[in-house]
Amino acid sequence: MYSAGLTYKFCLFGKKDFTLGAGYAFLKAPSKNDELKQTKVFETYFSIPIYEKEKLLTSHLTFDWQWMKDKFREEDKKDHSGHIFGVRLNLGF
């Protein structure tokens, strides 16, 4: 397995801590798995700060998109890929 990603924080409309990010992961199935051989994942996200109180309580709203592709045993010729869209509310305390 390996993965890598980049994050870019910036100010928008005078408010700081907006975040753009992207990442990629390659996951190889264990040799004892007869069905799944590997998975590839690419993700991008945009995080919007909502609230922060003296670094004791923070919240962000995050929108993300993922593309995944699974490779199964060699005789399976179907395309096993898809797009996943998500929205998350993150709270930190």
Coordinates of C-alpha atoms in Angstrom, one line a residue:
M1 CA 0.0 0.0 0.0
Y2 CA 1.1 3.5 -0.6
S3 CA -0.6 6.9 -0.5
A4 CA 0.4 10.5 -1.0
G5 CA -1.4 13.8 -0.8
L6 CA -1.1 17.6 -0.8
T7 CA -2.9 20.2 1.2
Y8 CA -3.1 24.0 0.5
K9 CA -4.4 26.4 3.1
F10 CA -5.5 29.9 2.1
C11 CA -7.5 33.0 3.1
L12 CA -10.8 33.8 1.3
F13 CA -12.9 36.9 1.9
G14 CA -10.7 37.8 4.8
K15 CA -11.3 34.5 6.6
K16 CA -8.4 32.1 7.1
D17 CA -8.1 28.3 7.1
F18 CA -9.9 27.4 3.9
T19 CA -8.3 24.2 2.7
L20 CA -8.0 22.4 -0.7
G21 CA -6.5 18.9 -0.8
A22 CA -5.9 16.0 -3.1
G23 CA -4.6 12.5 -2.5
Y24 CA -4.0 9.2 -4.2
A25 CA -3.8 5.7 -2.8
F26 CA -2.9 2.3 -4.2
L27 CA -4.0 -0.7 -2.1
K28 CA -2.9 -4.2 -2.9
A29 CA -5.0 -7.0 -1.5
P30 CA -3.4 -9.7 0.6
S31 CA -2.3 -12.8 -1.4
K32 CA -4.9 -14.9 0.5
N33 CA -7.7 -12.8 -1.1
D34 CA -8.9 -14.8 -4.1
E35 CA -11.4 -12.1 -5.4
L36 CA -9.9 -8.6 -5.0
K37 CA -6.4 -7.9 -6.4
Q38 CA -6.1 -4.1 -6.0
T39 CA -7.8 -0.8 -5.4
K40 CA -6.9 2.7 -6.7
V41 CA -8.4 5.8 -5.0
F42 CA -8.1 9.5 -5.9
E43 CA -9.7 12.2 -3.7
T44 CA -10.1 15.9 -3.7
Y45 CA -11.7 18.1 -1.1
F46 CA -12.5 21.6 -0.1
S47 CA -12.9 22.5 3.6
I48 CA -14.7 25.6 4.8
P49 CA -14.1 26.8 8.4
I50 CA -17.3 27.4 10.2
Y51 CA -16.5 28.2 13.8
E52 CA -13.4 28.5 16.1
K53 CA -13.3 29.4 19.7
E54 CA -9.7 30.0 21.0
K55 CA -8.5 26.7 19.4
L56 CA -10.6 24.9 22.0
L57 CA -13.6 24.2 19.7
T58 CA -13.4 24.2 15.9
S59 CA -15.7 23.1 13.1
H60 CA -15.3 22.7 9.3
L61 CA -17.7 21.8 6.5
T62 CA -15.9 19.6 3.9
F63 CA -17.0 18.7 0.4
D64 CA -15.2 15.8 -1.2
W65 CA -15.1 13.7 -4.4
Q66 CA -13.5 10.3 -4.7
W67 CA -12.8 8.1 -7.7
M68 CA -12.2 4.4 -6.9
K69 CA -11.3 1.5 -9.2
D70 CA -11.1 -2.1 -8.0
K71 CA -9.4 -4.8 -10.0
F72 CA -10.7 -8.3 -9.4
R73 CA -9.4 -11.7 -10.6
E74 CA -8.0 -11.7 -14.2
E75 CA -11.1 -13.4 -15.8
D76 CA -13.4 -10.6 -14.6
K77 CA -13.4 -8.0 -17.4
K78 CA -16.1 -5.6 -16.0
D79 CA -15.2 -2.1 -15.1
H80 CA -15.4 -1.7 -11.3
S81 CA -14.9 2.0 -10.9
G82 CA -17.1 4.8 -9.6
H83 CA -17.4 8.3 -8.2
I84 CA -18.3 9.0 -4.6
F85 CA -19.4 12.5 -3.5
G86 CA -19.5 13.4 0.2
V87 CA -20.2 16.2 2.7
R88 CA -18.7 16.0 6.2
L89 CA -19.1 18.2 9.3
N90 CA -15.9 18.0 11.4
L91 CA -15.8 19.1 15.0
G92 CA -12.6 19.4 17.0
F93 CA -12.2 20.1 20.7

